Each structure stands twice: as C-alpha cells, then as structure tokens.
Coordinates of C-alpha atoms and ligand atoms in Angstrom, one line a residue:
Chain A
M9 CA 0.0 22.3 -3.6
S10 CA 0.6 25.2 -5.3
H11 CA 3.6 26.4 -7.1
T12 CA 3.9 30.0 -7.2
P13 CA 5.3 30.9 -10.7
T14 CA 9.5 32.2 -10.1
T15 CA 9.9 35.4 -11.8
R16 CA 13.2 36.1 -10.6
T17 CA 15.8 37.2 -13.3
M18 CA 18.6 35.4 -13.8
T19 CA 20.4 36.9 -16.4
P20 CA 22.6 39.6 -14.8
G21 CA 23.3 41.8 -17.4
K22 CA 19.4 42.8 -18.4
P23 CA 18.2 43.7 -15.1
G24 CA 14.3 43.2 -14.8
A25 CA 14.3 40.9 -18.0
M26 CA 12.8 37.7 -17.6
S27 CA 15.0 34.6 -19.5
R28 CA 13.2 32.3 -21.4
A29 CA 13.1 29.8 -18.9
A30 CA 11.3 32.1 -16.7
T31 CA 8.5 33.8 -19.0
L32 CA 7.3 29.8 -20.1
D33 CA 6.9 29.0 -16.4
V34 CA 4.8 31.8 -16.0
A35 CA 2.7 30.9 -18.6
A36 CA 2.8 27.4 -17.6
A37 CA 1.8 28.5 -14.2
L38 CA -1.3 31.3 -15.8
F39 CA -2.1 28.2 -17.8
A40 CA -2.9 25.6 -15.1
W41 CA -4.2 28.2 -12.7
G42 CA -6.5 29.5 -16.1
C43 CA -8.0 25.5 -16.5
A44 CA -8.7 25.4 -13.1
A45 CA -10.4 28.5 -12.6
I46 CA -12.7 26.9 -15.8
V47 CA -13.4 24.1 -13.7
T48 CA -14.3 25.2 -10.6
A49 CA -16.3 28.4 -12.7
A50 CA -18.0 26.0 -14.2
F51 CA -18.8 23.9 -11.1
A52 CA -19.7 26.9 -9.1
W53 CA -22.0 28.0 -11.5
L54 CA -23.9 24.7 -12.2
L55 CA -24.5 24.3 -8.0
I56 CA -25.6 28.0 -7.9
D57 CA -28.2 27.1 -10.5
V58 CA -29.5 24.0 -9.5
A59 CA -29.3 26.1 -5.7
W60 CA -30.8 28.9 -7.0
R61 CA -34.0 26.9 -8.6
G62 CA -34.1 24.0 -6.3
V63 CA -33.9 25.3 -2.7
G64 CA -37.8 27.0 -2.9
G65 CA -39.3 23.8 -2.6
L66 CA -36.3 22.7 0.0
S67 CA -38.3 21.9 3.4
W68 CA -38.7 19.2 5.7
S69 CA -42.1 18.5 4.3
F70 CA -40.2 18.0 1.0
L71 CA -38.5 15.2 2.2
V72 CA -40.6 13.5 3.8
D73 CA -44.1 13.9 2.1
E74 CA -45.3 11.3 -0.6
P75 CA -45.4 12.9 -4.3
S76 CA -49.1 14.1 -5.2
D77 CA -50.7 15.4 -8.1
A78 CA -47.8 13.3 -10.3
G79 CA -44.7 15.1 -8.7
R80 CA -46.0 18.1 -9.3
A81 CA -47.2 19.4 -5.4
G82 CA -45.8 17.1 -2.4
G83 CA -42.7 15.8 -1.2
V84 CA -40.0 12.8 -2.5
G85 CA -40.0 11.1 0.7
P86 CA -40.4 7.6 -1.1
V87 CA -38.5 8.2 -2.9
V88 CA -35.6 9.5 -1.3
L89 CA -36.5 6.3 0.3
S90 CA -35.9 3.8 -2.9
T91 CA -33.1 5.2 -3.5
L92 CA -31.1 4.5 -0.4
L93 CA -31.9 1.0 -0.8
I94 CA -31.2 1.3 -4.8
L95 CA -28.1 2.3 -3.7
A96 CA -27.4 -0.4 0.0
V97 CA -28.4 -3.0 -2.1
C98 CA -26.0 -1.8 -4.6
M99 CA -23.1 -1.2 -2.3
A100 CA -23.3 -4.2 -0.4
V101 CA -23.3 -6.1 -3.2
S102 CA -20.1 -4.4 -5.3
V103 CA -17.9 -3.3 -2.6
P104 CA -17.4 -7.1 -0.6
L105 CA -17.1 -8.4 -4.9
G106 CA -15.0 -5.4 -6.2
L107 CA -12.6 -6.0 -3.0
G108 CA -11.8 -9.0 -3.8
A109 CA -11.5 -8.6 -7.4
A110 CA -9.1 -5.9 -7.1
A111 CA -6.9 -7.6 -4.3
L112 CA -7.1 -11.3 -7.0
L113 CA -5.9 -9.1 -9.9
A114 CA -2.8 -7.0 -7.9
E115 CA -1.5 -9.6 -5.2
F116 CA -2.7 -12.8 -6.3
T117 CA -2.1 -12.3 -9.4
R118 CA 1.5 -11.2 -10.3
G119 CA 2.7 -10.0 -13.8
D120 CA 0.9 -9.9 -16.1
T121 CA -1.1 -13.4 -16.9
R122 CA -2.8 -14.3 -19.9
F123 CA -6.7 -14.8 -17.5
A124 CA -5.5 -10.9 -15.4
R125 CA -4.9 -9.8 -18.8
L126 CA -8.5 -10.8 -20.4
V127 CA -10.0 -10.0 -16.6
R128 CA -8.7 -6.3 -17.0
R129 CA -9.3 -5.8 -20.6
S130 CA -13.1 -7.1 -20.2
L131 CA -13.9 -4.5 -16.8
D132 CA -12.0 -1.6 -19.2
V133 CA -14.8 -2.8 -22.0
L134 CA -17.4 -2.9 -19.5
A135 CA -16.5 0.2 -17.8
G136 CA -17.2 2.5 -21.0
V137 CA -20.5 0.3 -22.0
P138 CA -23.9 3.0 -21.4
S139 CA -25.8 2.3 -18.9
I140 CA -29.0 2.1 -21.1
V141 CA -27.4 -1.3 -22.4
F142 CA -27.3 -2.4 -18.6
G143 CA -30.9 -1.5 -17.8
L144 CA -32.0 -3.7 -20.7
F145 CA -29.5 -6.8 -19.2
G146 CA -31.0 -6.0 -15.8
N147 CA -34.1 -6.2 -16.9
A148 CA -33.8 -9.2 -19.3
F149 CA -31.8 -11.1 -16.3
F150 CA -32.4 -9.9 -13.1
C151 CA -36.0 -8.9 -13.6
L152 CA -37.3 -11.4 -15.6
A153 CA -34.7 -14.6 -15.9
L154 CA -34.1 -14.4 -11.9
G155 CA -37.7 -13.9 -11.5
M156 CA -37.2 -10.5 -9.1
G157 CA -39.7 -7.8 -11.5
Y158 CA -39.5 -4.8 -11.0
S159 CA -37.4 -3.8 -8.0
I160 CA -35.5 -2.2 -5.8
L161 CA -33.6 -5.3 -5.5
S162 CA -33.2 -5.8 -9.4
G163 CA -31.8 -1.8 -9.5
G164 CA -30.0 -2.3 -6.9
L165 CA -27.6 -5.6 -8.3
T166 CA -28.2 -3.6 -11.9
L167 CA -26.8 -0.7 -10.7
A168 CA -23.7 -3.1 -8.9
C169 CA -22.9 -4.6 -11.9
M170 CA -22.7 -1.0 -13.8
V171 CA -20.5 0.5 -11.0
L172 CA -18.3 -3.0 -10.3
P173 CA -15.6 -2.4 -13.6
I174 CA -14.9 1.0 -12.0
L175 CA -14.5 0.4 -7.8
I176 CA -12.3 -3.0 -9.4
R177 CA -10.2 -0.9 -11.3
V178 CA -9.3 2.2 -8.8
T179 CA -9.0 -0.5 -6.1
E180 CA -7.3 -2.3 -7.9
Q181 CA -4.7 0.5 -8.7
G182 CA -4.7 2.1 -5.4
M183 CA -3.4 -1.7 -4.2
R184 CA -0.6 -2.0 -6.9
D185 CA -0.2 2.3 -6.2
V186 CA 1.3 0.6 -2.4
P187 CA 5.0 0.0 -2.7
D188 CA 6.5 -3.0 -2.9
A189 CA 8.8 -2.1 0.5
Q190 CA 5.3 -2.6 2.3
R191 CA 5.0 -5.8 1.2
H192 CA 8.4 -6.9 1.6
A193 CA 8.6 -5.7 5.1
A194 CA 5.5 -7.7 5.9
A195 CA 6.8 -10.4 4.1
A196 CA 10.3 -10.6 6.3
L197 CA 8.1 -10.4 9.1
G198 CA 6.8 -13.2 8.2
L199 CA 3.0 -12.5 7.9
S200 CA 1.0 -14.2 5.6
R201 CA -0.1 -13.3 2.5
T202 CA -3.5 -12.7 4.4
T203 CA -2.3 -10.6 6.9
T204 CA -0.6 -8.3 4.9
L205 CA -3.8 -7.9 2.5
L206 CA -5.6 -7.2 5.4
R207 CA -4.0 -5.1 7.6
V208 CA -1.5 -3.5 5.4
T209 CA -1.9 -3.7 1.5
L210 CA -5.5 -2.8 1.9
P211 CA -5.4 -0.4 4.5
A212 CA -2.5 1.7 2.7
A213 CA -5.3 1.3 -0.6
M214 CA -8.0 2.3 1.4
P215 CA -7.7 6.2 -0.1
A216 CA -7.8 4.7 -3.4
L217 CA -10.9 2.9 -2.1
A218 CA -12.8 6.1 -1.2
V219 CA -12.3 7.2 -4.0
G220 CA -13.7 4.0 -6.1
L221 CA -16.2 4.6 -4.2
V222 CA -17.4 8.0 -5.1
L223 CA -16.7 7.7 -8.2
G224 CA -19.0 4.9 -8.1
V225 CA -21.3 6.0 -5.8
G226 CA -21.9 9.1 -7.8
R227 CA -22.8 7.1 -11.1
A228 CA -25.2 5.0 -9.0
L229 CA -27.0 7.9 -7.9
A230 CA -26.8 9.5 -11.1
E231 CA -28.8 6.6 -12.7
T232 CA -31.9 7.3 -14.1
A233 CA -31.5 4.5 -17.8
A234 CA -30.0 1.5 -15.7
L235 CA -33.0 1.8 -13.1
I236 CA -36.4 2.9 -15.2
F237 CA -36.1 -1.2 -16.9
T238 CA -35.6 -2.6 -13.2
S239 CA -36.9 -0.6 -10.4
G240 CA -39.5 0.9 -11.9
Y241 CA -41.0 4.3 -11.1
V242 CA -43.7 3.6 -9.9
T243 CA -43.7 6.3 -6.2
R244 CA -45.4 4.6 -3.1
T245 CA -43.1 4.0 -0.7
P246 CA -41.7 0.6 -0.9
A247 CA -42.6 -2.2 2.1
S248 CA -39.7 -4.4 1.1
L249 CA -36.5 -4.9 -1.7
L250 CA -38.5 -6.5 -3.6
D251 CA -41.1 -4.0 -4.0
S252 CA -40.6 -1.3 -7.1
G253 CA -39.9 2.3 -6.1
R254 CA -39.0 5.1 -7.8
S255 CA -35.1 6.9 -7.3
L256 CA -34.2 10.4 -7.2
S257 CA -32.8 10.2 -10.6
V258 CA -35.6 8.6 -12.5
H259 CA -38.0 10.9 -10.9
I260 CA -36.0 14.7 -11.6
Y261 CA -36.2 13.1 -15.3
D262 CA -40.1 12.7 -15.1
L263 CA -40.3 15.4 -13.6
A264 CA -38.4 17.6 -15.9
M265 CA -39.2 15.1 -19.2
N266 CA -43.0 14.6 -18.4
V267 CA -45.0 16.9 -16.1
P268 CA -45.6 20.0 -17.1
G269 CA -44.9 22.6 -14.1
G270 CA -42.8 20.3 -12.4
E271 CA -39.9 21.9 -12.4
T272 CA -39.4 23.6 -9.0
H273 CA -40.2 20.5 -7.3
A274 CA -37.5 19.0 -10.2
S275 CA -34.5 21.6 -9.2
A276 CA -35.2 21.2 -5.2
A277 CA -35.2 17.0 -6.2
A278 CA -31.2 17.9 -8.4
L279 CA -30.4 19.8 -5.3
L280 CA -31.3 17.6 -3.0
L281 CA -29.0 14.7 -4.8
I282 CA -26.5 16.6 -5.1
A283 CA -26.5 17.4 -1.1
V284 CA -26.2 13.3 -0.5
L285 CA -23.6 13.6 -3.1
L286 CA -21.3 15.8 -0.9
A287 CA -23.0 14.6 1.7
I288 CA -21.3 11.1 0.5
N289 CA -17.8 12.4 -0.6
L290 CA -17.9 14.2 2.8
L291 CA -18.1 11.0 5.1
T292 CA -15.9 9.0 2.8
N293 CA -13.5 11.1 3.9
W294 CA -13.7 11.6 7.1
I295 CA -14.0 7.7 7.2
T296 CA -10.5 6.9 5.5
R297 CA -9.6 9.7 7.6
R298 CA -10.5 8.2 10.9
T299 CA -8.9 4.8 10.0
H300 CA -6.1 5.5 8.0
P301 CA -4.5 8.8 10.1
G302 CA -1.1 7.5 8.4
W303 CA -2.1 8.4 4.9
H304 CA -3.3 11.3 3.5
Chain B
M15 CA 7.5 -17.3 23.8
P16 CA 8.7 -14.3 23.6
D17 CA 10.0 -14.0 27.0
S18 CA 12.5 -16.6 26.0
P19 CA 15.9 -16.0 25.7
T20 CA 17.9 -16.0 21.8
H21 CA 19.4 -18.7 20.9
P22 CA 21.9 -16.9 18.0
A23 CA 21.9 -19.7 15.5
P24 CA 24.7 -20.5 13.0
L25 CA 24.7 -19.9 9.9
R26 CA 26.1 -22.4 7.1
I27 CA 25.8 -21.6 3.9
S28 CA 27.0 -23.9 0.8
E29 CA 27.2 -24.4 -3.2
L30 CA 24.5 -21.2 -2.9
T31 CA 23.5 -20.0 -6.9
V32 CA 20.6 -17.4 -7.2
R33 CA 20.4 -16.4 -10.7
Y34 CA 18.1 -14.1 -12.4
G35 CA 16.3 -15.4 -15.8
Q36 CA 19.8 -15.9 -17.7
T37 CA 21.8 -13.2 -15.4
T38 CA 23.4 -15.4 -12.7
A39 CA 24.0 -12.7 -9.5
V40 CA 25.5 -15.1 -7.2
A41 CA 27.7 -18.3 -7.8
D42 CA 28.4 -21.2 -6.3
V43 CA 29.1 -19.1 -2.3
S44 CA 30.5 -21.3 0.4
L45 CA 30.2 -18.9 3.9
D46 CA 29.9 -20.2 7.1
I47 CA 29.0 -17.2 9.8
P48 CA 29.3 -17.9 13.1
A49 CA 26.7 -17.8 15.9
G50 CA 26.0 -14.3 18.0
A51 CA 28.8 -12.4 15.9
I52 CA 28.5 -9.3 13.1
T53 CA 29.4 -10.4 10.0
A54 CA 29.9 -7.8 7.8
I55 CA 29.4 -9.0 3.4
V56 CA 31.3 -5.5 1.4
G57 CA 32.0 -5.5 -2.5
P58 CA 31.1 -3.3 -5.6
S59 CA 28.3 -2.6 -6.3
G60 CA 26.0 -5.3 -8.4
C61 CA 28.3 -8.2 -7.3
G62 CA 25.7 -9.6 -5.8
K63 CA 25.0 -8.8 -1.9
S64 CA 21.9 -7.7 -1.6
S65 CA 21.0 -11.7 -3.8
L66 CA 22.7 -13.4 -1.3
L67 CA 21.3 -11.9 1.7
A68 CA 18.0 -11.9 -0.3
A69 CA 18.2 -15.8 -0.2
L70 CA 19.2 -16.9 3.6
N71 CA 15.2 -15.7 4.7
R72 CA 14.1 -16.6 1.5
M73 CA 12.7 -13.1 0.5
T74 CA 13.9 -14.5 -3.4
D75 CA 10.1 -16.1 -3.4
L76 CA 8.9 -12.8 -3.8
I77 CA 11.0 -12.5 -7.3
P78 CA 9.2 -14.2 -9.8
T79 CA 12.4 -14.6 -11.9
A80 CA 14.5 -15.3 -9.1
V81 CA 16.0 -19.0 -8.8
V82 CA 17.9 -20.8 -6.4
T83 CA 20.2 -23.5 -6.6
G84 CA 21.6 -24.7 -2.8
H85 CA 21.4 -25.0 0.5
V86 CA 21.6 -23.1 3.3
R87 CA 21.4 -24.3 7.1
V88 CA 20.1 -22.0 10.2
G89 CA 20.6 -23.3 13.6
D90 CA 19.8 -27.4 12.2
T91 CA 16.5 -25.5 10.0
D92 CA 17.3 -26.3 6.2
V93 CA 16.1 -23.0 4.1
Y94 CA 15.3 -24.3 0.9
D95 CA 14.1 -27.9 1.9
V96 CA 10.0 -28.3 1.1
R97 CA 8.9 -29.0 4.4
T98 CA 9.9 -25.7 6.1
D99 CA 7.4 -23.5 7.3
V100 CA 8.1 -20.2 5.1
V101 CA 6.2 -17.9 7.5
A102 CA 8.3 -19.7 10.2
L103 CA 11.6 -18.9 9.3
R104 CA 11.0 -15.6 8.5
R105 CA 10.1 -14.9 12.2
R106 CA 13.3 -16.7 13.0
V107 CA 15.3 -14.8 10.8
G108 CA 14.5 -11.0 10.8
M109 CA 15.5 -8.1 8.3
I110 CA 16.1 -4.9 7.7
F111 CA 16.3 -3.0 4.8
Q112 CA 18.5 0.3 2.5
R113 CA 15.0 2.6 3.3
P114 CA 13.4 2.4 5.9
N115 CA 10.1 0.6 5.6
P116 CA 7.6 0.9 8.3
F117 CA 3.9 0.3 7.7
A118 CA 1.6 3.4 6.8
M119 CA 0.5 2.7 11.3
S120 CA 1.3 4.3 14.7
V121 CA 4.5 3.4 16.1
R122 CA 2.9 0.7 18.9
R123 CA 1.4 -0.8 15.7
N124 CA 4.3 -1.4 13.6
V125 CA 6.2 -3.6 16.8
T126 CA 3.0 -5.0 17.8
L127 CA 1.9 -6.4 13.8
A128 CA 3.8 -9.3 14.1
L129 CA 3.9 -10.6 17.6
R130 CA -0.2 -10.5 17.5
E131 CA 0.5 -12.9 13.8
H132 CA 2.8 -14.8 16.3
G133 CA 0.1 -15.5 18.6
V134 CA 0.4 -12.2 21.2
S135 CA -2.6 -10.9 22.2
D136 CA -2.4 -10.2 25.6
R137 CA -2.1 -6.3 26.1
A138 CA -0.1 -6.1 29.3
I139 CA 2.4 -8.2 27.4
L140 CA 2.0 -6.8 23.7
D141 CA 3.2 -3.3 25.5
A142 CA 5.8 -4.8 27.2
I143 CA 7.2 -6.1 24.2
T144 CA 7.0 -2.9 22.9
E145 CA 8.8 -0.4 25.1
R146 CA 11.9 -3.9 25.4
A147 CA 12.4 -3.8 21.6
L148 CA 12.3 0.3 21.2
R149 CA 14.6 0.9 24.4
D150 CA 16.9 -1.5 22.5
V151 CA 16.8 0.9 19.7
G152 CA 17.5 4.0 21.3
L153 CA 14.0 5.2 20.6
W154 CA 12.0 4.6 23.7
D155 CA 12.9 8.2 25.1
E156 CA 12.2 10.0 21.9
V157 CA 8.0 7.8 21.0
R158 CA 7.1 7.2 24.5
D159 CA 4.5 10.4 23.9
R160 CA 3.9 9.5 19.8
L161 CA 3.4 6.0 20.3
D162 CA -0.3 7.0 18.7
R163 CA 1.5 9.0 16.1
P164 CA 2.0 7.7 12.6
A165 CA 5.3 6.3 12.6
T166 CA 5.6 8.6 8.9
T167 CA 6.2 11.2 10.7
L168 CA 9.4 10.3 12.5
S169 CA 12.9 11.1 11.2
G170 CA 14.3 8.4 8.6
G171 CA 16.8 7.3 11.0
Q172 CA 13.8 6.7 13.8
Q173 CA 12.4 4.8 11.3
Q174 CA 15.0 2.5 10.9
R175 CA 15.4 2.4 14.1
L176 CA 12.1 1.0 14.7
C177 CA 12.4 -1.4 11.6
I178 CA 15.1 -2.6 13.7
A179 CA 13.1 -2.9 17.0
R180 CA 10.1 -4.3 14.6
A181 CA 12.2 -7.0 13.9
I182 CA 13.8 -7.9 17.5
A183 CA 10.1 -7.6 19.1
L184 CA 10.2 -10.8 17.0
E185 CA 13.4 -12.6 19.0
P186 CA 14.7 -14.0 15.4
D187 CA 17.6 -15.7 15.7
V188 CA 19.3 -14.0 13.1
L189 CA 19.1 -10.8 11.6
L190 CA 20.0 -9.3 7.9
M191 CA 20.5 -6.1 7.9
D192 CA 21.2 -5.0 3.5
E193 CA 23.1 -1.1 4.1
P194 CA 20.8 -0.7 6.7
C195 CA 22.9 3.3 7.2
S196 CA 23.3 4.2 3.9
A197 CA 20.0 6.4 3.0
L198 CA 20.6 7.9 6.5
D199 CA 22.4 11.1 7.2
P200 CA 25.7 10.8 8.7
I201 CA 24.6 11.5 12.6
A202 CA 21.4 9.1 12.4
A203 CA 23.6 6.9 10.8
E204 CA 26.6 6.9 13.5
T205 CA 22.9 6.4 16.3
V206 CA 21.8 3.1 13.8
E207 CA 25.2 1.8 14.2
R208 CA 26.3 2.1 17.6
H209 CA 22.6 0.1 18.5
I210 CA 23.4 -2.8 15.3
A211 CA 27.1 -3.1 17.8
S212 CA 24.5 -3.2 20.7
L213 CA 23.3 -6.1 19.2
R214 CA 26.5 -9.0 18.9
G215 CA 26.6 -12.0 21.2
R216 CA 22.1 -11.4 21.2
Y217 CA 22.0 -11.9 17.5
T218 CA 23.7 -13.3 15.2
V219 CA 24.1 -10.9 12.5
V220 CA 24.3 -9.8 8.9
L221 CA 25.4 -6.9 7.3
V222 CA 25.5 -5.5 4.1
T223 CA 28.0 -2.7 3.9
H224 CA 29.5 -0.5 1.2
N225 CA 31.1 1.4 3.8
L226 CA 34.3 -0.3 4.8
A227 CA 34.9 1.4 7.5
Q228 CA 32.0 0.9 8.9
A229 CA 32.3 -2.7 8.5
R230 CA 36.1 -3.0 10.3
R231 CA 34.8 -1.0 13.6
L232 CA 31.0 -3.5 13.3
A233 CA 32.4 -6.9 11.9
D234 CA 34.1 -9.4 13.7
H235 CA 33.9 -11.7 10.3
T236 CA 34.1 -9.9 6.5
A237 CA 33.8 -11.5 3.4
V238 CA 34.4 -9.7 0.5
M239 CA 32.2 -10.3 -3.0
W240 CA 32.8 -9.8 -6.2
L241 CA 32.0 -9.8 -9.8
H242 CA 34.0 -13.3 -11.6
D243 CA 33.1 -13.8 -14.5
G244 CA 29.2 -12.3 -14.7
A245 CA 29.0 -13.6 -11.6
G246 CA 29.2 -12.5 -7.7
R247 CA 31.7 -14.7 -5.6
I248 CA 33.1 -15.0 -2.2
I249 CA 36.8 -14.0 -2.9
E250 CA 38.3 -13.8 0.7
H251 CA 36.7 -14.2 3.9
G252 CA 37.9 -14.6 7.9
P253 CA 38.6 -12.0 10.7
T254 CA 37.4 -8.3 10.5
A255 CA 40.9 -7.2 11.3
A256 CA 42.9 -10.1 8.6
V257 CA 40.7 -9.4 5.9
F258 CA 41.4 -5.3 6.2
D259 CA 45.9 -5.9 7.5
T260 CA 46.6 -9.1 5.9
P261 CA 44.5 -9.3 2.6
T262 CA 45.7 -12.8 0.5
H263 CA 43.9 -11.9 -2.3
D264 CA 44.9 -9.2 -5.2
L265 CA 41.4 -7.6 -5.6
T266 CA 40.7 -7.5 -1.5
A267 CA 44.1 -5.5 -1.4
R268 CA 43.4 -3.5 -3.5
Y269 CA 39.6 -2.9 -2.5
V270 CA 40.5 -2.5 1.5
R271 CA 43.4 0.4 0.6
G272 CA 41.6 2.3 -2.5
L273 CA 38.5 2.8 -0.2
Q274 CA 40.1 3.5 2.5
G275 CA 42.4 6.4 1.4
Ligands
ATP407 N1 15.3 -8.2 -9.0 C1 16.0 -8.7 -10.3 N2 15.7 -9.5 -11.6 C2 17.1 -9.4 -12.7 N3 18.1 -8.8 -12.3 C3 18.7 -8.6 -11.1 C4 17.5 -8.5 -9.1 N4 17.9 -7.9 -8.7 C5 19.3 -8.1 -8.9 N5 20.0 -8.4 -9.9 C6 20.6 -8.7 -10.7 O1 21.9 -9.2 -9.9 C7 22.9 -8.7 -10.1 C8 23.4 -8.1 -8.2 O2 22.2 -7.6 -7.6 P1 22.6 -7.5 -6.3 O3 21.5 -6.2 -5.8 O4 22.6 -8.6 -5.7 O5 24.1 -6.5 -6.4 P2 24.3 -6.1 -4.6 O6 25.9 -6.4 -4.2 O7 23.2 -6.0 -3.8 O8 24.7 -4.4 -5.3 P3 24.5 -2.6 -4.7 O9 25.9 -2.8 -3.9 O10 24.4 -2.0 -5.7 O11 23.3 -3.2 -3.7 C9 23.1 -6.9 -10.6 O12 23.8 -7.1 -11.8 C10 21.8 -6.9 -10.3 O13 21.4 -6.4 -11.7
MG408 MG1 22.2 -4.4 -2.9

C-alpha cells in the first residue's frame, strides 16, 4: 500500500502555494520513502556483495561434495545435510510446542491471569538471551546431562529452546489479532472450543504463524554460537541424529575466521545460506496462501 | 436430523437479570415469546437489548464479568440449568450479529463447518443443506458459481445473508438477531429484511432493532425496553399494532411518536 503525497493546494488566494498541512504531508512521505529506500538499499548491497564474491564458487559439485583441505576445496554436501537435519529436529519440536503454548496463552487464559503474565514475561526474557548462553545450556543439559553428546539431536533441541520464545509470542499475537467476532460466530453455532481453535482461530492466525516460523528458522539457520557446543563441527556426513554435524553457519564462521584462503568458499556457502532462507520464506508464503485463500 | 422439519419453540423469560461487574444492564425482565412468531425488542441505545439477547443463548458465558440470574426456558429446556449442554443449546438457538461475521473461509465451508461438527459428513447431504439454506436467504443464485471463493469477498448484505443461512442450516428452533440490518446500506437492508420476514412460522425469531419502522413492518409482537434506575427493563409489550397505536406507557407513546416523525 503506497500513499502518494497530496500536493493539491487548498488555499484559493495563493495559487501554487502549498498549505502547511500539504507541505507536512510531502515531508512525511519523503521521509518514509527515504527510510524504505535506505533499508532496501542496505539489503540489496549486502545481497549483491555476497553474490559477487560467492557466485563463482557455486556449482553442483560444491553442493554435494565433501569438503577437503579444511574447506578450501571440495564442497559442502555433508554440511548442508547436517544443517537440514538440525533444522528438522528444531522445527519438529518447536512448531507443535509453540502452537500449543500460543493457543494456551491466547485462548485459554482469558485476560491477564498471573500465570499468563509470568509465562509471557519469561518468554520475553528468554527471547533476548544471547545465543552463546543457549549453547552452554544445551551443552550442559542435552550433551552431558541427557547423554546425547555432540550431536545433531542436541543441536536441534538447543535451537528449539532458542526459537520457541519468538515463535510462541508471534503466534500468540496472531491469534489475539483474530477478531472476537469470529469466536462469537463460532460459539453461536455451537462449535466447541477445540473446533473453534483448530478450524477458525488457527487458520486465521496462519499468516502470523508463518511469520513466526520464518523468524524462528532465520534465527536458527544463522546460529553459530548455540551450535558449536552442541552439534559440533565435524564435517563428516552424519549417519544418524546422534552423530555430530556441522551447520552451514558454523562452516562459514570456520572458513572465514580460522582457514586462511577459505574466503571464496565462505562466500559461496553464505550465498547458499541466503538462498535457503529465501526459499523457506517463499515456501511458507505459498503454503499460507494455499491453505488460506481468504486471508492475505 | 437435518431433514426433520423445524419445531419453533416458545421462550419463557422470568426475572432475568444481567450484570457486568457493578453495572446492571438488564433488571428483572419477564417476557413470554411465542413460538413461530417474530418478536421485536426496541428501545434507546444502551438500554440492555443486546445483553438480554445474549443471555438467551448464553453468549454471556463468553464475557468474564457477566453474571446472569433468573430463568430462561426454550421449549422445555432450562437454559441456565447446570445440566444443560451449552453446545446443544446454541445449536437450537441460533444468533445473527449486528456486523456480518462470516468465517475467513469459503462460502461453502461457512455453511458446512458447523454441520460437520454436529455429525453430518455425507457430501451429498451437506450440498443439499447448503443449497437449501442459501436459497432460503435468496443467496443461491448469487453465489452458486463461487461457493469455493472466500466469503470475505461477498458484499456486506450478502455476507449477512450468508450468516443467516449458516445459522438456519442447523435447523434451529429459535433465531436471535441483534440489529441484523444496521450495518447495511438501505437496499441490502431491505433484502435482508424481506428474508427475515420469510422465516416467520418456521422459526421463533427475536429481533433487536433500533429501527421502529422495521419493527412495525416485521414484528408480530413488540417489547419496549427502557433504562430505569440505571438498568434496562421492559416497560411495555404486546402485539405490535397495540404497542404502536395504543401504547399504555407514557414513555412508549413518546418514543414511538418521536421516532416515527
Ligand atoms: N461486556 C460488557 N462489559 C461491561 N458492560 C457492558 C458490556 N456490554 C454492555 N455493557 C453495558 O451494559 C449496558 C447495556 O448494553 P447493551 O449493549 O446491552 O445495550 P443495547 O440496548 O444493546 O445498546 P445498543 O442499542 O447501543 O446496541 C450498557 O450500559 C453497556 O455499557
Ligand atoms: Mg446492542
């Protein structure tokens, strides 16, 4: 939705001169457009920069080959596989839990109970905790206390803990934003609370849920600190979820910081990471639109 | 079940009081609403019409601060008995709201969602009920080609008729309508009004309206509510013609004269 500034003159006496309100309108519009342009330009620059450096390194063999010479040569096949597995574990745990918790907060604790306030406050604090803290927690809890060791499972679960607060809060807000009129209509038709939740509120909150998911996945994919201590940095192809595996972000970090001469491959991997993120974004959008044509 | 004819049921309201926290919205209302007729509830804004209506199918349950005392009977069901199943009650007592509130899903699913919930799963039966309900509100010819399009793309008047169709698809005994035409333009309102009139005899209709002319055109019986000592009460009720032409209460006389112009 774009607003074009109104420049029509309202003062009949001075043709051509703009009224104060109209001048203000133009200024506000210019400011808004300017901000949008700066943000877009920054993103475009980043994208072009990464693409410029990385596109040369991208090829089919880069996608599927094992890395060699500490990542300077070869590809990122096992790393991509580990990344997807970690992401799958994270989503398999956080999506159902997140939905359940959001539904509880939005639908079943009407108003402001002390319990709901406490949960919300905790989530907001958790959402701001630095990821290195999650990494150390995951290492102590999943790797050591639960005996999962450095593994894709540990990494995925740690990421789930990290992603959950955002996912819950965004989904909860989405559910709250569903107009009460929809709930009243459902109640008046004799729909149970469960049906109302599953068939009316949740579908209507789908777009918000998708946003929560994209934010969560984005945070998870970008994560290095939480993963180095939990899923590790082994570049082998994982044989099971209990194997250690290196994620793309850890790989990029390693190449860029620890491996002289790894910059080209780091950029190629970064480009790949961005492509995966964009693909997930588009996919979520598409699913939302497919499952919910009436809502934009 | 959906193929059985409807059984319009009478409503018996006795000593009904609705409070929101400290404020009393409806005080000590007793009213008999005859089966199969259209009964209008009129009165100035804020006198408790919506609250009274919401108490009849326990929509007041959804408002945390609302407390209802007194009795309501629908046919021989005691609405406020602890053993009464609210879901079953609301299936028998449908409600239409002031603003059309179709679900954000297809036209067809708006009608079938509640039917499925209540155990109808046969596609052919669902289709038949959908068509009949939409015909009843004169919407069939307008939407037959776009049953799978989002209901939110319909016009306001069409949406409101869809909401009525959605309610009558459940074959309720009673229909509660809270100013169903007030958010519509005059032409759409006229269409909706005509279809409400056609429901007479098949359902017990309770119609809250600001529009006295509409009450006069549609209602067999009319009840006038008024704010009295800060709470809404019924000051007069009876056959519509009597209430409008020979009101016994001073306030009613002035109200119907004042707004008739
Ligand atoms: N959810 C609520 N919480 C607290 N007070 C309420 C609530 N709903 C209504 N009231 C109060 O109850 C009184 C009656 O309101 P109600 O909506 O029943 O009136 P109404 O006759 O339907 O008015 P209108 O014609 O404007 O729709 C008003 O004083 C209103 O402020
Ligand atoms: Mg009202």
